[in-house]
Amino acid sequence: MAGFTWKLHGDGHSIAPGEVVLPNERLSWPITFGIGAQHVVAMFGATFLVPLLTGFDPATTLFFTGVGTILFLLMTAGRLPSYLGSSFALIAPIGAVTGYVAGGGGSVDAAKASLAQGGVIAAGAALALVGVVVHFAGARWIDKLMPPIVTGAIVSLIGFNLAPAAWGNVQQAPVTAVVTIVTILLVTVLFKGIIGRLSILIGVVVGYITAVVRGEVSFDAISSAGWVGVPQFRAPDFDVTLLGLFVPVVLVLIAENVGHVKSVSAMTGQDLDDVTGRALFADGVSTMLAGSGGGSGTTTYAENIGVMAATRVYSTVAYVIAAFIALGLSMLPKFGQLIATIPPGVLGGAATVLYGMIGMLGVRIWVQNRVDFSDPVNLNTAAVAMVIAIANYTWHWGEMTFEGIALGSFAAIIIYHAMRALSRWRGTTIEPATPASAPAGAELEPGALTREH
């Protein structure tokens, strides 16, 4: 229980320049409660968009994010501050199984949703297994299997594969969608600190008000809902032929969790590498738990890293408070129904930005790691994987179906390692870059060479 005793940082009211509040520390309880509430607000917009876009129940999803966060903190011994929100990586496979169209006027088919939950459980089990391996064998093999070019491609193709779904919602209410997008963009550049980081949530609120004014929102479900109640749970079902849609998503969840550990380590100055396996295992178990009851899969949230960076408070007790606030909100049926009334135009506008952000996060991985695209191995790895995902290539193998995200992810790993091995065998690793390495045959820098990695 040593990881769950938080000593007071300084006087409990201020943080000296250059200092941070470490995971095992806290500020005064009123301030800590306020920071916990900020974490709820930070994860709120993205966490609720996932069930709205997949047809899952928002209150149930919120319930499992709270439970998952507490479970995560317990399994990491209170050393790794994190909120487990809804994973966007699972939107595409869930949609492929259920065929649900957000804002299409109908509810998700319960039998198909149960099958999707079985897929979510399978993804969580695979992630938990990876966590066990990492805990005992270390995480270095992950870096070898998924170097930055591969990791960036997989993260990026997830976002761009979802682009058609965003466009489908935008078409239903283009004016509301444009208002939502413009609001998100303006808030991002007009405000600093926590307000700027809440641009998605503020954009959804403004878009929602616009939709109400334009008569695009129905409040009938809110009036018929009770004030207090337990979220609706649904049992899962399983079909092994659908596993090909879900298991590859584990690659993205691994990248997100490992990136989260490294980010918190860098910001706190603490070595948290030994917690990586626990983090992966905990997220896997949380995802399995969510899938078993009707919630979306979970993942560590970058939005909450932004709150920690802004406040310099990394106390895990703030996340305990956030989790309990989320659990409380999930038991207010009227609140859940209010969220469910968010119309297609608002969802489409927010999804346009969010899906694009996911895609560009992959590009940022390339930039931060200085991935060399004059190297034909890197160039072809990203090129093939991205087209497969964006065009949503589909392959039927027996009764199993593999779609764009799965095929693109596997392609990125296989192409990179196969081409790299062959280039080393043939001695073609070091050679002048060709015009194909530069867009539209642009001029290459003098002496540009592909480099051995």
Tab-separated table of C-alpha atoms in Angstrom:
chain	number	residue	atom	x	y	z
A	1	MET	CA	0.000	0.000	0.000
A	2	ALA	CA	3.041	2.278	-0.061
A	3	GLY	CA	2.014	3.478	-3.516
A	4	PHE	CA	-1.280	4.810	-2.124
A	5	THR	CA	-0.023	7.161	0.564
A	6	TRP	CA	0.409	10.698	-0.757
A	7	LYS	CA	2.595	13.094	1.175
A	8	LEU	CA	1.890	16.824	1.060
A	9	HIS	CA	4.001	18.725	-1.458
A	10	GLY	CA	5.491	21.814	0.141
A	11	ASP	CA	2.813	23.949	1.774
A	12	GLY	CA	0.134	22.219	-0.273
A	13	HIS	CA	-0.858	25.397	-2.067
A	14	SER	CA	1.994	26.329	-4.406
A	15	ILE	CA	4.650	24.728	-6.606
A	16	ALA	CA	8.096	26.304	-6.707
A	17	PRO	CA	9.614	27.129	-10.131
A	18	GLY	CA	11.199	24.067	-11.687
A	19	GLU	CA	9.401	21.651	-9.343
A	20	VAL	CA	6.572	19.200	-10.033
A	21	VAL	CA	4.139	17.368	-7.775
A	22	LEU	CA	5.253	13.742	-8.065
A	23	PRO	CA	2.872	10.748	-8.322
A	24	ASN	CA	3.252	9.954	-4.598
A	25	GLU	CA	2.607	13.574	-3.573
A	26	ARG	CA	-0.436	15.823	-3.477
A	27	LEU	CA	-1.482	19.396	-2.920
A	28	SER	CA	-4.225	20.383	-0.459
A	29	TRP	CA	-7.418	18.359	-0.843
A	30	PRO	CA	-9.545	21.180	-2.325
A	31	ILE	CA	-6.879	21.877	-4.971
A	32	THR	CA	-6.402	18.156	-5.640
A	33	PHE	CA	-10.161	17.694	-6.066
A	34	GLY	CA	-10.211	20.579	-8.538
A	35	ILE	CA	-7.382	19.017	-10.550
A	36	GLY	CA	-9.224	15.680	-10.541
A	37	ALA	CA	-12.281	17.452	-11.946
A	38	GLN	CA	-10.061	18.996	-14.651
A	39	HIS	CA	-8.974	15.501	-15.660
A	40	VAL	CA	-12.629	14.502	-16.062
A	41	VAL	CA	-13.285	17.523	-18.273
A	42	ALA	CA	-10.115	16.860	-20.299
A	43	MET	CA	-11.017	13.260	-21.139
A	44	PHE	CA	-14.735	13.966	-21.476
A	45	GLY	CA	-15.035	15.087	-25.095
A	46	ALA	CA	-13.020	12.263	-26.636
A	47	THR	CA	-14.307	9.579	-24.253
A	48	PHE	CA	-17.952	10.281	-25.073
A	49	LEU	CA	-17.396	10.555	-28.804
A	50	VAL	CA	-16.397	6.885	-29.037
A	51	PRO	CA	-19.716	5.415	-27.800
A	52	LEU	CA	-21.662	8.012	-29.773
A	53	LEU	CA	-19.834	7.024	-32.956
A	54	THR	CA	-20.179	3.288	-32.300
A	55	GLY	CA	-23.722	3.197	-30.897
A	56	PHE	CA	-22.594	1.967	-27.485
A	57	ASP	CA	-24.175	3.409	-24.342
A	58	PRO	CA	-22.305	6.553	-23.167
A	59	ALA	CA	-23.064	6.004	-19.463
A	60	THR	CA	-21.821	2.405	-19.615
A	61	THR	CA	-18.651	3.508	-21.368
A	62	LEU	CA	-18.044	6.228	-18.767
A	63	PHE	CA	-18.611	3.703	-15.968
A	64	PHE	CA	-15.919	1.392	-17.314
A	65	THR	CA	-13.435	4.216	-17.826
A	66	GLY	CA	-13.770	5.012	-14.120
A	67	VAL	CA	-13.433	1.368	-13.077
A	68	GLY	CA	-10.569	0.862	-15.525
A	69	THR	CA	-8.677	3.879	-14.219
A	70	ILE	CA	-8.890	2.666	-10.613
A	71	LEU	CA	-7.795	-0.791	-11.728
A	72	PHE	CA	-4.883	0.703	-13.665
A	73	LEU	CA	-3.687	2.696	-10.650
A	74	LEU	CA	-3.886	-0.395	-8.445
A	75	MET	CA	-1.936	-2.568	-10.892
A	76	THR	CA	0.782	0.043	-11.393
A	77	ALA	CA	1.066	0.528	-7.597
A	78	GLY	CA	0.092	4.184	-7.888
A	79	ARG	CA	3.320	5.049	-9.709
A	80	LEU	CA	1.931	5.924	-13.162
A	81	PRO	CA	-0.645	8.749	-13.316
A	82	SER	CA	-3.116	8.066	-16.108
A	83	TYR	CA	-6.788	8.153	-17.048
A	84	LEU	CA	-8.073	5.278	-19.163
A	85	GLY	CA	-10.486	6.825	-21.639
A	86	SER	CA	-12.224	5.320	-24.674
A	87	SER	CA	-9.892	4.101	-27.403
A	88	PHE	CA	-10.438	5.533	-30.890
A	89	ALA	CA	-8.453	2.638	-32.338
A	90	LEU	CA	-11.458	0.351	-31.788
A	91	ILE	CA	-14.040	2.511	-33.586
A	92	ALA	CA	-13.341	1.045	-37.027
A	93	PRO	CA	-13.502	-2.672	-36.087
A	94	ILE	CA	-16.605	-2.133	-33.947
A	95	GLY	CA	-18.277	-0.304	-36.832
A	96	ALA	CA	-17.256	-3.051	-39.250
A	97	VAL	CA	-19.049	-5.626	-37.093
A	98	THR	CA	-22.174	-3.665	-36.162
A	99	GLY	CA	-22.645	-1.631	-39.335
A	100	TYR	CA	-23.814	1.204	-37.089
A	101	VAL	CA	-23.981	4.679	-38.618
A	102	ALA	CA	-23.799	7.525	-36.078
A	103	GLY	CA	-26.800	9.792	-36.413
A	104	GLY	CA	-28.450	7.401	-38.838
A	105	GLY	CA	-31.685	7.440	-36.892
A	106	GLY	CA	-31.486	3.908	-35.527
A	107	SER	CA	-29.891	2.181	-32.571
A	108	VAL	CA	-27.111	-0.365	-32.765
A	109	ASP	CA	-28.148	-3.991	-33.296
A	110	ALA	CA	-27.790	-5.672	-29.879
A	111	ALA	CA	-26.620	-9.040	-31.254
A	112	LYS	CA	-23.956	-7.455	-33.451
A	113	ALA	CA	-22.891	-5.160	-30.602
A	114	SER	CA	-22.361	-8.228	-28.413
A	115	LEU	CA	-20.133	-9.734	-31.107
A	116	ALA	CA	-18.172	-6.482	-31.239
A	117	GLN	CA	-17.742	-6.689	-27.475
A	118	GLY	CA	-16.249	-10.142	-27.929
A	119	GLY	CA	-13.726	-8.591	-30.292
A	120	VAL	CA	-12.920	-5.891	-27.729
A	121	ILE	CA	-12.314	-8.588	-25.114
A	122	ALA	CA	-9.984	-10.419	-27.511
A	123	ALA	CA	-7.987	-7.229	-28.110
A	124	GLY	CA	-7.748	-6.664	-24.357
A	125	ALA	CA	-6.593	-10.241	-23.762
A	126	ALA	CA	-3.880	-9.884	-26.403
A	127	LEU	CA	-2.724	-6.604	-24.838
A	128	ALA	CA	-2.654	-8.159	-21.357
A	129	LEU	CA	-0.546	-11.037	-22.739
A	130	VAL	CA	1.907	-8.549	-24.242
A	131	GLY	CA	2.051	-6.850	-20.840
A	132	VAL	CA	3.062	-10.110	-19.173
A	133	VAL	CA	5.811	-10.684	-21.752
A	134	VAL	CA	7.104	-7.106	-21.379
A	135	HIS	CA	7.097	-7.358	-17.592
A	136	PHE	CA	9.406	-10.383	-17.652
A	137	ALA	CA	11.361	-9.821	-20.884
A	138	GLY	CA	11.536	-6.032	-21.047
A	139	ALA	CA	10.210	-3.651	-23.702
A	140	ARG	CA	13.243	-3.504	-26.002
A	141	TRP	CA	11.734	-6.099	-28.374
A	142	ILE	CA	8.802	-3.732	-28.975
A	143	ASP	CA	11.190	-1.060	-30.247
A	144	LYS	CA	12.756	-3.610	-32.597
A	145	LEU	CA	9.419	-4.925	-33.851
A	146	MET	CA	7.905	-1.453	-34.247
A	147	PRO	CA	10.560	1.197	-34.938
A	148	PRO	CA	9.321	4.798	-35.381
A	149	ILE	CA	8.529	4.390	-39.084
A	150	VAL	CA	6.228	1.445	-38.306
A	151	THR	CA	4.686	2.938	-35.163
A	152	GLY	CA	3.992	6.239	-36.905
A	153	ALA	CA	2.401	4.482	-39.885
A	154	ILE	CA	0.109	2.354	-37.700
A	155	VAL	CA	-1.064	5.287	-35.567
A	156	SER	CA	-1.552	7.451	-38.647
A	157	LEU	CA	-3.506	4.936	-40.696
A	158	ILE	CA	-6.001	4.446	-37.833
A	159	GLY	CA	-7.066	8.089	-38.075
A	160	PHE	CA	-7.178	8.318	-41.856
A	161	ASN	CA	-9.090	5.035	-42.194
A	162	LEU	CA	-11.908	6.644	-40.191
A	163	ALA	CA	-12.183	9.714	-42.431
A	164	PRO	CA	-15.222	8.472	-44.425
A	165	ALA	CA	-17.192	8.016	-41.187
A	166	ALA	CA	-16.582	11.668	-40.276
A	167	TRP	CA	-17.670	12.801	-43.748
A	168	GLY	CA	-20.884	10.777	-43.479
A	169	ASN	CA	-21.880	12.719	-40.356
A	170	VAL	CA	-20.823	16.098	-41.748
A	171	GLN	CA	-23.074	15.595	-44.775
A	172	GLN	CA	-26.149	15.352	-42.542
A	173	ALA	CA	-25.701	18.833	-41.035
A	174	PRO	CA	-22.853	20.706	-42.764
A	175	VAL	CA	-23.531	24.097	-41.140
A	176	THR	CA	-23.416	22.680	-37.603
A	177	ALA	CA	-20.335	20.654	-38.501
A	178	VAL	CA	-18.499	23.714	-39.817
A	179	VAL	CA	-19.398	25.718	-36.693
A	180	THR	CA	-18.030	22.882	-34.528
A	181	ILE	CA	-14.787	22.643	-36.509
A	182	VAL	CA	-14.212	26.414	-36.576
A	183	THR	CA	-14.869	26.684	-32.822
A	184	ILE	CA	-12.350	23.931	-32.048
A	185	LEU	CA	-9.713	25.611	-34.207
A	186	LEU	CA	-10.312	29.092	-32.791
A	187	VAL	CA	-10.286	27.983	-29.142
A	188	THR	CA	-7.020	26.155	-29.786
A	189	VAL	CA	-5.231	29.307	-30.958
A	190	LEU	CA	-7.016	31.997	-28.921
A	191	PHE	CA	-6.589	30.538	-25.430
A	192	LYS	CA	-3.648	29.264	-23.412
A	193	GLY	CA	-3.411	26.594	-20.730
A	194	ILE	CA	-6.307	24.360	-19.803
A	195	ILE	CA	-8.920	26.235	-21.889
A	196	GLY	CA	-6.902	25.762	-25.046
A	197	ARG	CA	-6.498	22.071	-24.254
A	198	LEU	CA	-10.286	21.703	-23.925
A	199	SER	CA	-10.926	22.900	-27.465
A	200	ILE	CA	-12.686	19.667	-28.482
A	201	LEU	CA	-15.106	19.820	-25.551
A	202	ILE	CA	-15.804	23.544	-26.056
A	203	GLY	CA	-16.292	22.959	-29.784
A	204	VAL	CA	-18.846	20.222	-29.052
A	205	VAL	CA	-20.724	22.517	-26.643
A	206	VAL	CA	-20.878	25.396	-29.157
A	207	GLY	CA	-21.831	22.991	-31.946
A	208	TYR	CA	-24.541	21.504	-29.742
A	209	ILE	CA	-26.006	24.952	-29.019
A	210	THR	CA	-25.969	25.667	-32.763
A	211	ALA	CA	-27.780	22.387	-33.414
A	212	VAL	CA	-30.420	23.230	-30.807
A	213	VAL	CA	-31.031	26.624	-32.425
A	214	ARG	CA	-31.325	24.949	-35.835
A	215	GLY	CA	-33.828	22.379	-34.506
A	216	GLU	CA	-31.538	19.368	-34.912
A	217	VAL	CA	-31.835	18.072	-31.321
A	218	SER	CA	-34.652	16.098	-29.695
A	219	PHE	CA	-34.926	16.150	-25.888
A	220	ASP	CA	-37.655	13.505	-25.567
A	221	ALA	CA	-35.326	10.797	-24.224
A	222	ILE	CA	-34.035	13.089	-21.455
A	223	SER	CA	-37.447	13.771	-19.952
A	224	SER	CA	-38.302	10.063	-19.792
A	225	ALA	CA	-34.981	9.086	-18.134
A	226	GLY	CA	-34.609	8.772	-14.365
A	227	TRP	CA	-32.318	10.875	-12.204
A	228	VAL	CA	-30.337	8.034	-10.639
A	229	GLY	CA	-29.710	4.545	-11.952
A	230	VAL	CA	-27.149	1.909	-12.840
A	231	PRO	CA	-25.804	1.962	-16.428
A	232	GLN	CA	-27.165	-0.604	-18.865
A	233	PHE	CA	-24.873	-3.616	-19.185
A	234	ARG	CA	-24.855	-6.072	-22.083
A	235	ALA	CA	-23.278	-9.525	-22.239
A	236	PRO	CA	-20.679	-10.205	-24.957
A	237	ASP	CA	-20.743	-12.833	-27.678
A	238	PHE	CA	-17.852	-14.346	-29.600
A	239	ASP	CA	-17.081	-15.186	-33.213
A	240	VAL	CA	-13.498	-16.165	-34.046
A	241	THR	CA	-13.975	-15.051	-37.655
A	242	LEU	CA	-14.074	-11.440	-36.460
A	243	LEU	CA	-10.809	-11.521	-34.515
A	244	GLY	CA	-8.846	-10.359	-37.537
A	245	LEU	CA	-10.571	-6.987	-37.224
A	246	PHE	CA	-9.679	-6.425	-33.573
A	247	VAL	CA	-6.383	-8.037	-32.601
A	248	PRO	CA	-4.202	-5.784	-34.848
A	249	VAL	CA	-5.496	-2.782	-32.898
A	250	VAL	CA	-3.314	-4.069	-30.056
A	251	LEU	CA	-0.311	-2.620	-31.908
A	252	VAL	CA	-1.766	0.868	-31.493
A	253	LEU	CA	-2.638	0.297	-27.829
A	254	ILE	CA	0.937	-0.865	-27.207
A	255	ALA	CA	2.313	2.281	-28.841
A	256	GLU	CA	-0.025	4.508	-26.817
A	257	ASN	CA	0.826	2.890	-23.487
A	258	VAL	CA	4.582	2.808	-24.052
A	259	GLY	CA	4.476	6.422	-25.230
A	260	HIS	CA	2.536	7.398	-22.110
A	261	VAL	CA	5.098	5.767	-19.813
A	262	LYS	CA	7.960	7.516	-21.589
A	263	SER	CA	6.182	10.897	-21.512
A	264	VAL	CA	5.477	10.746	-17.779
A	265	SER	CA	9.053	9.572	-17.125
A	266	ALA	CA	10.428	12.541	-19.041
A	267	MET	CA	8.182	15.062	-17.291
A	268	THR	CA	8.687	13.776	-13.743
A	269	GLY	CA	12.334	12.737	-14.033
A	270	GLN	CA	11.496	9.279	-12.710
A	271	ASP	CA	12.524	6.008	-14.345
A	272	LEU	CA	9.248	4.161	-14.976
A	273	ASP	CA	10.457	1.555	-17.476
A	274	ASP	CA	9.824	-1.219	-14.957
A	275	VAL	CA	6.130	-0.245	-14.888
A	276	THR	CA	5.642	-0.604	-18.663
A	277	GLY	CA	4.595	-4.258	-18.472
A	278	ARG	CA	2.150	-3.532	-15.673
A	279	ALA	CA	0.665	-0.626	-17.632
A	280	LEU	CA	0.075	-2.791	-20.711
A	281	PHE	CA	-1.391	-5.598	-18.608
A	282	ALA	CA	-3.665	-3.217	-16.685
A	283	ASP	CA	-4.972	-1.575	-19.854
A	284	GLY	CA	-5.582	-5.014	-21.339
A	285	VAL	CA	-7.567	-6.166	-18.306
A	286	SER	CA	-9.508	-2.876	-18.279
A	287	THR	CA	-10.374	-3.313	-21.967
A	288	MET	CA	-11.535	-6.881	-21.327
A	289	LEU	CA	-13.691	-5.692	-18.438
A	290	ALA	CA	-15.235	-2.940	-20.557
A	291	GLY	CA	-15.984	-5.343	-23.393
A	292	SER	CA	-17.631	-7.792	-21.010
A	293	GLY	CA	-20.242	-5.245	-19.946
A	294	GLY	CA	-20.965	-3.138	-23.019
A	295	GLY	CA	-18.283	-0.461	-22.810
A	296	SER	CA	-15.696	0.614	-25.366
A	297	GLY	CA	-12.076	-0.493	-25.029
A	298	THR	CA	-9.774	1.760	-23.020
A	299	THR	CA	-6.389	3.365	-23.453
A	300	THR	CA	-4.166	5.874	-21.662
A	301	TYR	CA	-5.182	9.416	-22.600
A	302	ALA	CA	-2.878	12.053	-24.039
A	303	GLU	CA	-5.467	14.709	-23.127
A	304	ASN	CA	-4.701	14.133	-19.455
A	305	ILE	CA	-0.961	14.364	-20.065
A	306	GLY	CA	-1.755	17.869	-21.296
A	307	VAL	CA	-3.459	18.691	-17.991
A	308	MET	CA	-0.453	17.391	-16.050
A	309	ALA	CA	1.933	19.415	-18.193
A	310	ALA	CA	-0.155	22.546	-17.657
A	311	THR	CA	-0.558	22.122	-13.882
A	312	ARG	CA	2.774	20.357	-13.157
A	313	VAL	CA	0.765	18.032	-10.895
A	314	TYR	CA	1.371	14.303	-11.508
A	315	SER	CA	-0.322	13.095	-8.338
A	316	THR	CA	-2.129	9.791	-8.850
A	317	VAL	CA	-4.692	10.696	-6.194
A	318	ALA	CA	-6.074	13.288	-8.637
A	319	TYR	CA	-6.866	10.396	-10.968
A	320	VAL	CA	-8.552	8.458	-8.175
A	321	ILE	CA	-10.814	11.468	-7.673
A	322	ALA	CA	-11.407	11.745	-11.441
A	323	ALA	CA	-12.367	8.077	-11.612
A	324	PHE	CA	-14.926	8.402	-8.827
A	325	ILE	CA	-16.402	11.532	-10.426
A	326	ALA	CA	-16.773	9.577	-13.682
A	327	LEU	CA	-18.454	6.698	-11.833
A	328	GLY	CA	-20.872	9.159	-10.232
A	329	LEU	CA	-21.778	10.778	-13.556
A	330	SER	CA	-22.340	7.365	-15.155
A	331	MET	CA	-25.123	6.723	-12.634
A	332	LEU	CA	-27.153	9.777	-13.688
A	333	PRO	CA	-29.375	8.491	-16.545
A	334	LYS	CA	-30.540	11.985	-17.519
A	335	PHE	CA	-26.923	13.017	-17.965
A	336	GLY	CA	-26.252	9.996	-20.167
A	337	GLN	CA	-29.310	10.716	-22.307
A	338	LEU	CA	-28.235	14.351	-22.659
A	339	ILE	CA	-24.928	13.183	-24.112
A	340	ALA	CA	-26.753	10.762	-26.410
A	341	THR	CA	-28.701	13.665	-27.967
A	342	ILE	CA	-25.552	15.117	-29.557
A	343	PRO	CA	-26.542	15.242	-33.258
A	344	PRO	CA	-24.631	14.053	-36.370
A	345	GLY	CA	-23.401	17.506	-37.370
A	346	VAL	CA	-21.599	17.998	-34.074
A	347	LEU	CA	-20.213	14.452	-34.135
A	348	GLY	CA	-19.011	14.918	-37.701
A	349	GLY	CA	-17.287	18.206	-36.925
A	350	ALA	CA	-15.539	16.894	-33.831
A	351	ALA	CA	-14.618	13.621	-35.566
A	352	THR	CA	-13.109	15.540	-38.484
A	353	VAL	CA	-10.647	17.165	-36.121
A	354	LEU	CA	-10.074	14.144	-33.879
A	355	TYR	CA	-9.561	11.625	-36.670
A	356	GLY	CA	-7.238	14.053	-38.388
A	357	MET	CA	-5.339	14.546	-35.131
A	358	ILE	CA	-4.884	10.791	-34.781
A	359	GLY	CA	-3.539	10.645	-38.293
A	360	MET	CA	-1.149	13.524	-37.692
A	361	LEU	CA	0.045	12.041	-34.391
A	362	GLY	CA	1.584	9.313	-36.499
A	363	VAL	CA	3.283	11.930	-38.635
A	364	ARG	CA	4.544	13.609	-35.462
A	365	ILE	CA	6.141	10.311	-34.417
A	366	TRP	CA	8.037	10.357	-37.703
A	367	VAL	CA	9.120	13.969	-37.244
A	368	GLN	CA	10.174	13.611	-33.597
A	369	ASN	CA	12.239	10.527	-34.411
A	370	ARG	CA	13.683	12.103	-37.576
A	371	VAL	CA	12.530	9.257	-39.784
A	372	ASP	CA	14.461	9.471	-43.057
A	373	PHE	CA	12.065	9.246	-46.004
A	374	SER	CA	14.899	9.399	-48.510
A	375	ASP	CA	15.438	5.811	-47.377
A	376	PRO	CA	13.303	3.711	-49.777
A	377	VAL	CA	12.611	1.145	-47.042
A	378	ASN	CA	10.978	3.783	-44.856
A	379	LEU	CA	9.227	5.410	-47.788
A	380	ASN	CA	7.683	2.203	-49.109
A	381	THR	CA	6.721	0.972	-45.634
A	382	ALA	CA	4.607	4.055	-45.007
A	383	ALA	CA	3.339	4.375	-48.591
A	384	VAL	CA	1.876	0.892	-48.914
A	385	ALA	CA	0.468	0.740	-45.369
A	386	MET	CA	-1.279	4.109	-45.677
A	387	VAL	CA	-2.965	3.353	-49.017
A	388	ILE	CA	-4.149	-0.054	-47.793
A	389	ALA	CA	-5.778	1.565	-44.751
A	390	ILE	CA	-7.226	4.662	-46.417
A	391	ALA	CA	-8.763	2.633	-49.262
A	392	ASN	CA	-9.839	0.020	-46.667
A	393	TYR	CA	-8.481	-2.999	-48.530
A	394	THR	CA	-10.333	-6.144	-47.446
A	395	TRP	CA	-9.112	-9.743	-47.453
A	396	HIS	CA	-11.232	-12.804	-46.707
A	397	TRP	CA	-9.276	-15.798	-45.440
A	398	GLY	CA	-11.630	-18.702	-44.915
A	399	GLU	CA	-14.296	-17.369	-42.588
A	400	MET	CA	-12.071	-14.578	-41.230
A	401	THR	CA	-12.110	-11.026	-42.560
A	402	PHE	CA	-9.201	-8.576	-42.426
A	403	GLU	CA	-9.867	-4.919	-43.293
A	404	GLY	CA	-7.776	-1.797	-43.861
A	405	ILE	CA	-6.446	-1.189	-40.357
A	406	ALA	CA	-5.440	-4.815	-39.811
A	407	LEU	CA	-3.924	-5.241	-43.274
A	408	GLY	CA	-2.174	-1.855	-43.120
A	409	SER	CA	-0.694	-2.604	-39.692
A	410	PHE	CA	0.588	-6.013	-40.733
A	411	ALA	CA	1.873	-4.575	-44.004
A	412	ALA	CA	3.883	-1.892	-42.179
A	413	ILE	CA	5.620	-4.478	-39.973
A	414	ILE	CA	6.228	-7.099	-42.683
A	415	ILE	CA	7.338	-4.686	-45.418
A	416	TYR	CA	9.745	-2.833	-43.142
A	417	HIS	CA	11.509	-5.896	-41.759
A	418	ALA	CA	11.549	-7.796	-45.074
A	419	MET	CA	12.901	-4.853	-47.067
A	420	ARG	CA	15.430	-3.958	-44.385
A	421	ALA	CA	16.740	-7.539	-44.236
A	422	LEU	CA	16.974	-7.830	-48.019
A	423	SER	CA	18.673	-4.433	-48.381
A	424	ARG	CA	21.323	-5.442	-45.855
A	425	TRP	CA	21.824	-8.810	-47.563
A	426	ARG	CA	22.237	-7.189	-50.975
A	427	GLY	CA	24.266	-4.268	-49.680
A	428	THR	CA	21.839	-1.724	-51.140
A	429	THR	CA	21.304	0.148	-47.892
A	430	ILE	CA	23.661	2.989	-48.777
A	431	GLU	CA	22.926	4.441	-52.196
A	432	PRO	CA	21.892	7.789	-53.692
A	433	ALA	CA	18.267	8.742	-53.126
A	434	THR	CA	16.097	8.649	-56.233
A	435	PRO	CA	13.636	11.343	-57.376
A	436	ALA	CA	10.873	9.065	-56.100
A	437	SER	CA	12.052	9.933	-52.575
A	438	ALA	CA	10.881	13.518	-53.046
A	439	PRO	CA	7.267	14.522	-53.791
A	440	ALA	CA	6.603	15.421	-57.452
A	441	GLY	CA	10.263	14.970	-58.367
A	442	ALA	CA	11.352	17.946	-56.256
A	443	GLU	CA	15.044	18.762	-56.075
A	444	LEU	CA	16.977	16.598	-53.648
A	445	GLU	CA	19.532	17.998	-51.266
A	446	PRO	CA	23.073	17.575	-52.590
A	447	GLY	CA	24.603	14.315	-51.418
A	448	ALA	CA	21.342	12.969	-50.006
A	449	LEU	CA	21.820	9.333	-49.061
A	450	THR	CA	19.640	6.684	-47.528
A	451	ARG	CA	21.170	5.675	-44.231
A	452	GLU	CA	21.551	2.421	-42.397
A	453	HIS	CA	19.446	2.296	-39.221
